[in-house]
mmCIF file of C-alpha atoms and ligand atoms in Angstrom:
data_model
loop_
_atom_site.group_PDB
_atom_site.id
_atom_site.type_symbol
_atom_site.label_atom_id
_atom_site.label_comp_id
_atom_site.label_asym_id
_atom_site.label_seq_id
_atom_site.Cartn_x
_atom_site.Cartn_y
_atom_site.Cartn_z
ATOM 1 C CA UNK A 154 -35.528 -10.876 18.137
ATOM 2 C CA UNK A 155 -38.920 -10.805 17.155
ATOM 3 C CA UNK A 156 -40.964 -12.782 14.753
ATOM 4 C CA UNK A 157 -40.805 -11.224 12.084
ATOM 5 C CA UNK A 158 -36.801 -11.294 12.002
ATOM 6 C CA UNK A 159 -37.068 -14.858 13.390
ATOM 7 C CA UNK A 160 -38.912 -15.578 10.357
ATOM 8 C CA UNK A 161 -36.670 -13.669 7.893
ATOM 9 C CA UNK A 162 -33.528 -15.677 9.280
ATOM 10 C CA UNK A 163 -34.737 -18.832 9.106
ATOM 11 C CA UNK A 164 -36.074 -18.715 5.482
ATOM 12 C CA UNK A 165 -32.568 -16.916 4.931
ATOM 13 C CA UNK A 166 -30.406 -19.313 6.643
ATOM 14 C CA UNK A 167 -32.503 -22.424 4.533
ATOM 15 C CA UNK A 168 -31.154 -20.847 1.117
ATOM 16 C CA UNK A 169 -33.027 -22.548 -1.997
ATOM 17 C CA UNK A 170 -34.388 -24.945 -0.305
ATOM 18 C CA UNK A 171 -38.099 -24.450 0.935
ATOM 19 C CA UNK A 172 -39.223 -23.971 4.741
ATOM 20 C CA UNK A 173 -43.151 -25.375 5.243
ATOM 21 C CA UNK A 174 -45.185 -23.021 7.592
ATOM 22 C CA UNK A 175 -45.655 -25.553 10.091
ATOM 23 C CA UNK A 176 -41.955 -26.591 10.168
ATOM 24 C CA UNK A 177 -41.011 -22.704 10.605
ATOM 25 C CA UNK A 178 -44.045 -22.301 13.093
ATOM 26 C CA UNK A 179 -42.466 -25.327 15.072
ATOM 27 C CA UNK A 180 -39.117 -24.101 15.068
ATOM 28 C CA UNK A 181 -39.912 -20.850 16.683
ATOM 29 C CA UNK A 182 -42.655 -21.746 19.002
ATOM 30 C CA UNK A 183 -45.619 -19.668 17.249
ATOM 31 C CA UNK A 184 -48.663 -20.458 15.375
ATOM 32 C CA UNK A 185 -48.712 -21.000 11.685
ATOM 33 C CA UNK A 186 -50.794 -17.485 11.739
ATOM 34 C CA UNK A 187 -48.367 -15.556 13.196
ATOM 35 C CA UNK A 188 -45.854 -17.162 10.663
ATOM 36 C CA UNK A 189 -48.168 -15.621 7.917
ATOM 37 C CA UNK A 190 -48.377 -12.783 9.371
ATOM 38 C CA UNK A 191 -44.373 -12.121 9.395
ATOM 39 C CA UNK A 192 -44.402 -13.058 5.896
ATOM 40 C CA UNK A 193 -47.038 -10.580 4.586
ATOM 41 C CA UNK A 194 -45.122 -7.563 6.763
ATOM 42 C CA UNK A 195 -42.045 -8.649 5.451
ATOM 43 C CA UNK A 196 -43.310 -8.879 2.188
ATOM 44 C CA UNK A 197 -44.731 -5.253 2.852
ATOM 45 C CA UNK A 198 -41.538 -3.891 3.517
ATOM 46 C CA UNK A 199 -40.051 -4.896 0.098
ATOM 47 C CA UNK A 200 -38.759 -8.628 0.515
ATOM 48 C CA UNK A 201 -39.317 -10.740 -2.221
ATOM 49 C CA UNK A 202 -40.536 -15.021 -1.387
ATOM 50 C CA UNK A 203 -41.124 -17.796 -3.437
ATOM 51 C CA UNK A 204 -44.470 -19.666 -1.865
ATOM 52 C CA UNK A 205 -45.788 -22.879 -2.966
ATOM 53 C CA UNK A 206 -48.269 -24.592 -1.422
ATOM 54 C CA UNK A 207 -47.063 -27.650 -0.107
ATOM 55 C CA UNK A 208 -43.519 -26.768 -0.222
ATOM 56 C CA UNK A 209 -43.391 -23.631 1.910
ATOM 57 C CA UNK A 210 -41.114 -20.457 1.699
ATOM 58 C CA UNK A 211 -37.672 -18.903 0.418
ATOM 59 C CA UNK A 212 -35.706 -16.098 -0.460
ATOM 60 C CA UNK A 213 -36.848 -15.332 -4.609
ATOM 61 C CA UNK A 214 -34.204 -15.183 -6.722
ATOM 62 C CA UNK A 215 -35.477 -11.742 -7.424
ATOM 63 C CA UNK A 216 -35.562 -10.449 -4.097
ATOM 64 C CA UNK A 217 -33.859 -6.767 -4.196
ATOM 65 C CA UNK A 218 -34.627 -6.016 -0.415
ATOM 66 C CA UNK A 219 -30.901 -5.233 1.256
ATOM 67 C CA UNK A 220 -30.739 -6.587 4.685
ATOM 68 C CA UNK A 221 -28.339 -8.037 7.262
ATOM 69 C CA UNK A 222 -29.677 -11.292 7.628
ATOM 70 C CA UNK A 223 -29.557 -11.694 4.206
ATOM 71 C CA UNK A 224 -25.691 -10.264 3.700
ATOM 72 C CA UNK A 225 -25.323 -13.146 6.745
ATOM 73 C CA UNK A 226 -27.086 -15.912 5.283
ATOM 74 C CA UNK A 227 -24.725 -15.872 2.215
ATOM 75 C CA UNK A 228 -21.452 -15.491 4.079
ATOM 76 C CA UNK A 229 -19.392 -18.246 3.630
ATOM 77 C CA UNK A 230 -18.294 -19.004 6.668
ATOM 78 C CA UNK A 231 -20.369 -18.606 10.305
ATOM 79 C CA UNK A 232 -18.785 -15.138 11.133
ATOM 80 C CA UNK A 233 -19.800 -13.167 14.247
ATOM 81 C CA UNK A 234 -19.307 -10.327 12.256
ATOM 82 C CA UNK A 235 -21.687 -7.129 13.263
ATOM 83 C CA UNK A 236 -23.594 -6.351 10.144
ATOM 84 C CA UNK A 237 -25.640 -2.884 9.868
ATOM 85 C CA UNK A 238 -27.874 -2.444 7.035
ATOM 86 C CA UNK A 239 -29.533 1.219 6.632
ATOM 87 C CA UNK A 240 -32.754 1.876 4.097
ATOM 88 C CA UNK A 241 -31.113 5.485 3.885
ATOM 89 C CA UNK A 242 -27.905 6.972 5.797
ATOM 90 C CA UNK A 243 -25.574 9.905 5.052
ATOM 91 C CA UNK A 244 -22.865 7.992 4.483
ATOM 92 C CA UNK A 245 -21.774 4.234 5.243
ATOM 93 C CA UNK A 246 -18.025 5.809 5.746
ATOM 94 C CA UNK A 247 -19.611 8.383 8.386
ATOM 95 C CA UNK A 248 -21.324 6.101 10.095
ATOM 96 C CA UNK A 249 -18.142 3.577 10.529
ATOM 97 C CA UNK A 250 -15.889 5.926 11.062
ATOM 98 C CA UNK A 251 -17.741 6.941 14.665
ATOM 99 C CA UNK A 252 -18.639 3.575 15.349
ATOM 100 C CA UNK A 253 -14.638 2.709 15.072
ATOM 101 C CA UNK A 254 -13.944 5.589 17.159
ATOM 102 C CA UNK A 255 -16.008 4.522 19.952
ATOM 103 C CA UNK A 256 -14.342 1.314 19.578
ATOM 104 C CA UNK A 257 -16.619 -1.402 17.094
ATOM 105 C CA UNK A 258 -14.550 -3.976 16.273
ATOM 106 C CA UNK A 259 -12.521 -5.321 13.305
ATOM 107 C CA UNK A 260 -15.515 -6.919 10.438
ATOM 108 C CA UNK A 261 -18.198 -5.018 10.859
ATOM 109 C CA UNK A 262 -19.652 -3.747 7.975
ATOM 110 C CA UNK A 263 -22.427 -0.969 7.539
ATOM 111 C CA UNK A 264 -24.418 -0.838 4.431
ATOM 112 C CA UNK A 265 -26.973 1.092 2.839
ATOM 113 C CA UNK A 266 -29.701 0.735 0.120
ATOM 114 C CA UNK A 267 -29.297 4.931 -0.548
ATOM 115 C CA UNK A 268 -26.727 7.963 0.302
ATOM 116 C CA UNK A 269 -28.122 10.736 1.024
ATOM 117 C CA UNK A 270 -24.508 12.496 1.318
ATOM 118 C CA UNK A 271 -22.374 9.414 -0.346
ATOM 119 C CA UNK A 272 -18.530 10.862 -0.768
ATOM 120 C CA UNK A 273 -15.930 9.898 -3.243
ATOM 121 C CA UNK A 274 -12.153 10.454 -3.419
ATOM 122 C CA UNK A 275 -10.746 13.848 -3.658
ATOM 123 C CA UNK A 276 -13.560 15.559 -1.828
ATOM 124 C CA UNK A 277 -16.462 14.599 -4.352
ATOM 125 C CA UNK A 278 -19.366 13.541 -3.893
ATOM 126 C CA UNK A 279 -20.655 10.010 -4.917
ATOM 127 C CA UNK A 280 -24.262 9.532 -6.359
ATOM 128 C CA UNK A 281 -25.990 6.923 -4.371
ATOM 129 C CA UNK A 282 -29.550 6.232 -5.561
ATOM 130 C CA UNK A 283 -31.708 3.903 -3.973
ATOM 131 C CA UNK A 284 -32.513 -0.031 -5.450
ATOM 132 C CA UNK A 285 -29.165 0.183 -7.634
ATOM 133 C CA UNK A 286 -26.312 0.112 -5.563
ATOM 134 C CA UNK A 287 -24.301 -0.858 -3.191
ATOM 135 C CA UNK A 288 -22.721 0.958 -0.613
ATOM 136 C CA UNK A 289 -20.595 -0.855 1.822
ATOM 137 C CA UNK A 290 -18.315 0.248 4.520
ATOM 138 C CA UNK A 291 -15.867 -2.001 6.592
ATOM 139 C CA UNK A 292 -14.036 -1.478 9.690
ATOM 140 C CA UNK A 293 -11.083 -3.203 9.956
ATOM 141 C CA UNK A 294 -8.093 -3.467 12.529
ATOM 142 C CA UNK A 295 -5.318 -5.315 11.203
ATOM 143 C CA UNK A 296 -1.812 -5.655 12.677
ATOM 144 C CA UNK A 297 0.107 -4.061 9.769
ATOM 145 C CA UNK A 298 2.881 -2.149 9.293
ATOM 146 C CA UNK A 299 2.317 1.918 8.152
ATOM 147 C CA UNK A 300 3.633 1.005 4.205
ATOM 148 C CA UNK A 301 1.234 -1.981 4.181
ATOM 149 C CA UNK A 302 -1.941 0.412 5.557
ATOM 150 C CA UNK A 303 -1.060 2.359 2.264
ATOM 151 C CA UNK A 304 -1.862 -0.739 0.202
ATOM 152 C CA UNK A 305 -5.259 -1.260 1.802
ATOM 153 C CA UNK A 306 -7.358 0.365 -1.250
ATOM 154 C CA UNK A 307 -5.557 -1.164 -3.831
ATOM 155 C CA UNK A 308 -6.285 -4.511 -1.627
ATOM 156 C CA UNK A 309 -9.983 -4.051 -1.441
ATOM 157 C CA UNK A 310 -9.938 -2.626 -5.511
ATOM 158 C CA UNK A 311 -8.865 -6.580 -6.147
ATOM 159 C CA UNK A 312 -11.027 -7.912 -3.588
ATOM 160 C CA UNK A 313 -14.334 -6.433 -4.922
ATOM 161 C CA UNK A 314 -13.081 -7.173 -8.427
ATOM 162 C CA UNK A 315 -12.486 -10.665 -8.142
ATOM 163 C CA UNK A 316 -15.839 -11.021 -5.831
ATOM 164 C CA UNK A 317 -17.915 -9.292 -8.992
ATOM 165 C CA UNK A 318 -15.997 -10.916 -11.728
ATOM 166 C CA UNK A 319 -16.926 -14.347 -9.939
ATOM 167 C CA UNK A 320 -20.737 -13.905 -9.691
ATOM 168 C CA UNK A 321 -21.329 -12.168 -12.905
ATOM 169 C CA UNK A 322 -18.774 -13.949 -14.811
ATOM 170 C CA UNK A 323 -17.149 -10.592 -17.179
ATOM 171 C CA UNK A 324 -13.971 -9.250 -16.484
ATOM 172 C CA UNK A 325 -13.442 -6.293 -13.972
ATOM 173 C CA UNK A 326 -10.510 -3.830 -14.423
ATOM 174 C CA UNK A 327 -8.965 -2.094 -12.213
ATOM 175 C CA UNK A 328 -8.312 1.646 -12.639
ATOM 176 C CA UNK A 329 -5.471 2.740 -10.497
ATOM 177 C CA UNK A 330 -5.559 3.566 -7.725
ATOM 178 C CA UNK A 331 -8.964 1.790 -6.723
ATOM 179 C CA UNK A 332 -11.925 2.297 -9.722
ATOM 180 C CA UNK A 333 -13.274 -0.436 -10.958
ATOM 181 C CA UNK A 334 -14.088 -0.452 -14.473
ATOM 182 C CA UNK A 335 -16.428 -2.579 -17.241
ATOM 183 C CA UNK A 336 -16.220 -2.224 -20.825
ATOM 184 C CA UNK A 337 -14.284 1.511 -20.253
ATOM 185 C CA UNK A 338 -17.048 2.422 -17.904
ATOM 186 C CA UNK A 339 -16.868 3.077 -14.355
ATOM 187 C CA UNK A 340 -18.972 0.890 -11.978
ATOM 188 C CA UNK A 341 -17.371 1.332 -8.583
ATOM 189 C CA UNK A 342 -15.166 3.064 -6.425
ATOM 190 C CA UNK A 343 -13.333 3.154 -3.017
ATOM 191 C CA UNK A 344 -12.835 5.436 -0.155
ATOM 192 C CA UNK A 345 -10.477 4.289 2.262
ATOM 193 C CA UNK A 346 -10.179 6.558 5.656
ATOM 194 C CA UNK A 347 -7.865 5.577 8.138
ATOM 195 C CA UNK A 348 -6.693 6.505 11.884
ATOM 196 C CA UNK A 349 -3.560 6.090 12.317
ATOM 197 C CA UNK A 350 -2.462 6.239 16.572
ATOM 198 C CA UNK A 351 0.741 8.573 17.111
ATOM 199 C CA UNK A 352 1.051 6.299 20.282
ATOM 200 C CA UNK A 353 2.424 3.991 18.178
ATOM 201 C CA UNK A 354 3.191 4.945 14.838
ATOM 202 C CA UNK A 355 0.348 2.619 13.644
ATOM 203 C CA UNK A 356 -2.759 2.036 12.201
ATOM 204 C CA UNK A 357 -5.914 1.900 14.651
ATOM 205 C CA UNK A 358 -8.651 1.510 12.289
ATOM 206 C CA UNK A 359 -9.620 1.835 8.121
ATOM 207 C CA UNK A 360 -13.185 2.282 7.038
ATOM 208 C CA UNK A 361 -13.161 0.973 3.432
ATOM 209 C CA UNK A 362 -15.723 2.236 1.573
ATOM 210 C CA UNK A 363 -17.268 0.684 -1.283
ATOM 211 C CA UNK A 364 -19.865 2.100 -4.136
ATOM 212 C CA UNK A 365 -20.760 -0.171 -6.562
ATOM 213 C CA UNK A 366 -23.635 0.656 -9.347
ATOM 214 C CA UNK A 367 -25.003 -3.028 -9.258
ATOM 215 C CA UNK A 368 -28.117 -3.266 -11.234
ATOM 216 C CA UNK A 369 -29.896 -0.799 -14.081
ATOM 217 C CA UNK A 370 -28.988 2.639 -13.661
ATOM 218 C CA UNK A 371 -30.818 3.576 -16.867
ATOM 219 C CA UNK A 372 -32.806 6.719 -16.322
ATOM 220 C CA UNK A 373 -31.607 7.058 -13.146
ATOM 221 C CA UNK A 374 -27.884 8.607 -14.359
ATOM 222 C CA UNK A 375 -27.643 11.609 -15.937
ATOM 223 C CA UNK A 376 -26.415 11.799 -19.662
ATOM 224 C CA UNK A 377 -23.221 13.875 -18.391
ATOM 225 C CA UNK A 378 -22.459 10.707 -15.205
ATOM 226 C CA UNK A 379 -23.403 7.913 -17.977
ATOM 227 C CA UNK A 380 -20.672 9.218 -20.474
ATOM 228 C CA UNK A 381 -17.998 7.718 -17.793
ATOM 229 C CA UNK A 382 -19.997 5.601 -15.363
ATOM 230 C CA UNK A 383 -22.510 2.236 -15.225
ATOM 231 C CA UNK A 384 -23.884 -0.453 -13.488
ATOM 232 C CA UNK A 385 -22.730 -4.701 -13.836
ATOM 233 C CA UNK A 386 -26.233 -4.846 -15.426
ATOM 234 C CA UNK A 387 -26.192 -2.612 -18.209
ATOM 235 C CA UNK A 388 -22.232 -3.825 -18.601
ATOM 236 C CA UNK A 389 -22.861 -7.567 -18.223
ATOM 237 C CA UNK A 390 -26.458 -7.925 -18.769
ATOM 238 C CA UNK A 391 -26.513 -9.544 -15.733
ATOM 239 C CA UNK A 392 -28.350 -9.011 -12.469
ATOM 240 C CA UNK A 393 -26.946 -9.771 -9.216
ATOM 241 C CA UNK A 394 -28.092 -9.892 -6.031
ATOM 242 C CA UNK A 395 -26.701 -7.139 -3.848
ATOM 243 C CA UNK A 396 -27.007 -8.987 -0.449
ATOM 244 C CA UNK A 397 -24.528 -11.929 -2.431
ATOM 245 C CA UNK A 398 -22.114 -9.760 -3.688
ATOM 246 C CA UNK A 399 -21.611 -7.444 -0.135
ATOM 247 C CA UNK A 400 -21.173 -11.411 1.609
ATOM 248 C CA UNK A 401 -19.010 -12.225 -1.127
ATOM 249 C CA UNK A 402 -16.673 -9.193 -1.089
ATOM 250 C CA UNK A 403 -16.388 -9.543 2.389
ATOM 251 C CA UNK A 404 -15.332 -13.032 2.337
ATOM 252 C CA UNK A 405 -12.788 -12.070 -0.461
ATOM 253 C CA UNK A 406 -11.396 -9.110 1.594
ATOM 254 C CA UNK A 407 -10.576 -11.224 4.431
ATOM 255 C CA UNK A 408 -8.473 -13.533 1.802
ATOM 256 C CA UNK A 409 -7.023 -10.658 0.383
ATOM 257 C CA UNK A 410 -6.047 -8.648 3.977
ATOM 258 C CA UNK A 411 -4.115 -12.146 5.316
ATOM 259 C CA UNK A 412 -2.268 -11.410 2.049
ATOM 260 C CA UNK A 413 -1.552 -7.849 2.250
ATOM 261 C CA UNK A 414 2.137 -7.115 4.345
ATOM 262 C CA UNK A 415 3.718 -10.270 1.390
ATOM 263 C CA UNK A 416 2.068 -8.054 -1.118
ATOM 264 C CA UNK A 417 -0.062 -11.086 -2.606
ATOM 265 C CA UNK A 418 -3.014 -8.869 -4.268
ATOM 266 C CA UNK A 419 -0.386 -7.224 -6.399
ATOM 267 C CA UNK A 420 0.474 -9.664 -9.426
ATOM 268 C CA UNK A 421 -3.683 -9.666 -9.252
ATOM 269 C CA UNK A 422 -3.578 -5.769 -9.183
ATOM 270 C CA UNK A 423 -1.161 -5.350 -12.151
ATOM 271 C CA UNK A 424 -2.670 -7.516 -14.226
ATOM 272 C CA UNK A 425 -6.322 -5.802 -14.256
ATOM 273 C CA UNK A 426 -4.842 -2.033 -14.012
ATOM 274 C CA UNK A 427 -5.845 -0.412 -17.809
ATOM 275 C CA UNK A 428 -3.344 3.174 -17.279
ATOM 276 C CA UNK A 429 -0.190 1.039 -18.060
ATOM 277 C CA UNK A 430 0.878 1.037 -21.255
ATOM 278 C CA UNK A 431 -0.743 4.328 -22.197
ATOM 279 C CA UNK A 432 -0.547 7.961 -21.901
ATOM 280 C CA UNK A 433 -1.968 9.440 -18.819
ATOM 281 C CA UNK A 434 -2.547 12.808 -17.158
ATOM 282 C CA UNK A 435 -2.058 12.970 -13.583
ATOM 283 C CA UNK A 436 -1.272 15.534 -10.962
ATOM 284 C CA UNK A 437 1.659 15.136 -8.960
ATOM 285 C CA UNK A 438 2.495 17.333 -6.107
ATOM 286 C CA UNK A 439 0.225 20.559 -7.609
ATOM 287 C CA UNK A 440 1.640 19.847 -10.877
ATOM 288 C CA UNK A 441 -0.018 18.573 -13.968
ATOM 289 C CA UNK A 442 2.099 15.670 -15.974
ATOM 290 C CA UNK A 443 1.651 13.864 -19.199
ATOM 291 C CA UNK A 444 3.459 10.643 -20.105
ATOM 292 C CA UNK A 445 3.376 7.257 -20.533
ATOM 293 C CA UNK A 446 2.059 4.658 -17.635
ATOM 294 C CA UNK A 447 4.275 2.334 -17.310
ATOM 295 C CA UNK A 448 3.188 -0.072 -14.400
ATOM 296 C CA UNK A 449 3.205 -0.222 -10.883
ATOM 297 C CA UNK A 450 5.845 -0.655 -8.215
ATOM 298 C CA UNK A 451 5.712 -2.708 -4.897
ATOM 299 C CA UNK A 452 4.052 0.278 -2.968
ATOM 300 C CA UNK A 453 1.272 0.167 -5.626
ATOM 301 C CA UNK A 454 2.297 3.539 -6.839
ATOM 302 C CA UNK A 455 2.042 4.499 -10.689
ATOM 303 C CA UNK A 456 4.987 4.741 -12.406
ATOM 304 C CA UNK A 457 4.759 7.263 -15.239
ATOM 305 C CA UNK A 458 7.683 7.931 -17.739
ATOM 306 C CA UNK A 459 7.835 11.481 -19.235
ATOM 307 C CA UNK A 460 9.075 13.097 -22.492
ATOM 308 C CA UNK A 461 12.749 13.252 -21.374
ATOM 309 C CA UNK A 462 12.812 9.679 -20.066
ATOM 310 C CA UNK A 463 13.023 10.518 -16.298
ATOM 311 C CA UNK A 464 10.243 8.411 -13.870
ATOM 312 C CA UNK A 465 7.691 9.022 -11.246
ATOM 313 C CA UNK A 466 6.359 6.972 -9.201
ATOM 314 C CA UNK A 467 2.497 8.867 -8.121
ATOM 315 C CA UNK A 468 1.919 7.791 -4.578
ATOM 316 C CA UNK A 469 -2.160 9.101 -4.911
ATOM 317 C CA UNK A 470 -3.936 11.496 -6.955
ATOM 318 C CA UNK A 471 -5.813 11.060 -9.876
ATOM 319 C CA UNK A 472 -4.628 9.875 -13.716
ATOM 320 C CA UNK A 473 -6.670 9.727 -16.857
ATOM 321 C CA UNK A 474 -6.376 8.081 -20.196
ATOM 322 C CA UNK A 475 -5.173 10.647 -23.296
ATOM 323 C CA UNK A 476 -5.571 7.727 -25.401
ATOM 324 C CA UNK A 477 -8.544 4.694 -24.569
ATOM 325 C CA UNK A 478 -7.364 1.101 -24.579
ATOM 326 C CA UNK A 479 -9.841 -0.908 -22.911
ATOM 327 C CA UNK A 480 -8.178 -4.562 -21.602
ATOM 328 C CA UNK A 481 -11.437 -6.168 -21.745
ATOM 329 C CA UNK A 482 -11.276 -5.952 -25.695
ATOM 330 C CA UNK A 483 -8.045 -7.526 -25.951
HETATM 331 C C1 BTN B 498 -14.814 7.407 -5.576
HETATM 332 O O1 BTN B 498 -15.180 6.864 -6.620
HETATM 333 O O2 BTN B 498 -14.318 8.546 -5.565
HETATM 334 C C2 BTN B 498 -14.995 6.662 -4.274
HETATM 335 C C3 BTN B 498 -16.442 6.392 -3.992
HETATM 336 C C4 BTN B 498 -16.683 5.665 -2.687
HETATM 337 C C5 BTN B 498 -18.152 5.531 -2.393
HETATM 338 C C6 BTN B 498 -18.428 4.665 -1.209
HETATM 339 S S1 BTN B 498 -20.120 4.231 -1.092
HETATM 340 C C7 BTN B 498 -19.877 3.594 0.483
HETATM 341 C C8 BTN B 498 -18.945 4.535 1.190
HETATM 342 N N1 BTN B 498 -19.666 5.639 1.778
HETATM 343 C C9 BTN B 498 -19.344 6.806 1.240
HETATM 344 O O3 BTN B 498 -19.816 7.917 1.556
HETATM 345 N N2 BTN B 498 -18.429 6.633 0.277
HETATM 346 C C10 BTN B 498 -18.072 5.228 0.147
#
């Protein structure tokens, strides 16, 4: 490690409290000018401090620089987790999904400040600007059966909803199977990918991707993308910091995996999904249905009644609202 990342994790791992020069020059065995100098080249490269004389350094509050040490810093616990962070990538899924073919282990977690090739569900692509957003991928290995793996998006949908709704304080719905949604506007979505091993009939790895719009996306989304999508900011009016919410979805997602073969995420899962109780589109098996959502079953599917009273249960696919009822108003 050199001193410049020596630097950043120490002031990182201190929090809100100050470090003094000297202490940090102590600590890491160099002079109080090459502490300085760290500081101004990581201040260069986009990283935000508080400095006050006599008091020393931290992290500002309005620090917007992504970066693994800071992801680490605010992880609850002292995880050995492998944590990537990218200025610019492809895609976070790409990138995990060769890394957990060549064997990286369960936890890590890739994440970028910009997509240059982000992709959504159904074979779209997912706009990932740079300063805005966060895009997240995490590999993870867990000893499930097959019809649990299937639950693993609807999992992570409640994970990063409850990890949002607790740092910006406004409620997050759930659109199924895995949007997340603020005031009837899309802020964030999920791609799941998994490998499943016909050795065994079971899962080897999931990447589960994550695209949240986190701060101002004003002028940055076109009129057409802002009719249906937005960031927490412009929905809450609040502005979080990215590197707290990735640490704090991860530490929810772990909660919410332990949970996942007893089904514990679902109660969560029904209670922020806004198709049920209205009328929804949906395709189902190249076929294009209308009726009423009526909730969703144990395997997280969505149970839609038609005209003549008969029930389907939509594994995956896609459903829309005919008519808008928005949970947070009610
Ligand atoms: C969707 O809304 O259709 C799903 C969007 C998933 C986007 C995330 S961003 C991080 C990860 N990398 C990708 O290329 N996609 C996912």
């Amino acid at each position: 490690m050199n001193i410049r990342e020596s630097v950043l994790k120490a002031i990182a791992a201190s929090g809100e409290d100050f470090l003094s020069g000297g202490q940090l020059a102590e600590n890491l065995g160099v002079s109080r000018t090459a502490v300085w100098k760290a500081i101004k080249a990581l201040e260069a490269d986009g990283y935000l401090f508080d400095a006050v004389s006599g008091r020393g350094y931290r992290i500002s509050p309005q620090n917007n620089r992504l970066s693994a040490e800071l992801i680490r810093a605010e992880l609850n616990s002292h995880e050995d987790r492998e944590i990537i962070v990218f200025d610019e990538i492809d895609s976070t899924n790409n990138y995990a999904k060769k890394l957990a073919s060549e064997g990286d282990s369960h936890g890590t977690v890739i994440a970028a400040d910009k997509q240059s090739a982000g992709r959504g569900r159904l074979g779209r692509s997912f706009f990932s600007p740079s300063g805005t957003g966060l895009y997240m991928s995490v590999i993870i290995r867990p000893e499930i059966s097959i019809e649990a793996a299937q639950l693993i998006t609807s999992c992570a949908a409640c994970a990063a909803a409850e990890a949002l709704e607790g740092l910006c304080g406004r409620q997050v719905d759930v659109k199924w199977v895995n949007d997340l949604y603020m005031n009837g506007k899309k802020i964030c979505g999920i791609l799941t990918e998994a490998s499943l091993s016909l050795e065994t009939s079971s899962l080897d790895y999931a990447v589960i991707g994550i695209g949240m719009n986190v701060l101002s996306v004003r002028g940055i989304f076109s009129s057409e993308l802002s009719e249906i999508a937005a960031s927490v900011e412009d929905e809450a009016g609040v502005k979080i910091s990215r590197n707290k919410l990735c640490a704090e979805i991860l530490g929810r997602l772990d909660e919410r995996l332990e949970g996942i073969e007893n089904r514990e995420f679902l109660e969560d899962y029904r209670r922020r999904e806004i198709l049920t109780g209205n009328v929804i589109t949906a395709s189902a098996g190249g076929e294009r249905i209308t009726g009423r959502a009526v909730g969703i079953d144990d395997s997280a599917s969505l149970i839609v009644e038609l005209e003549d009273g008969s029930r389907r249960a939509l594994s995956s696919g896609e459903a829309n609202l005919c008519r808008i009822k928005n949970k947070s108003s009610v």
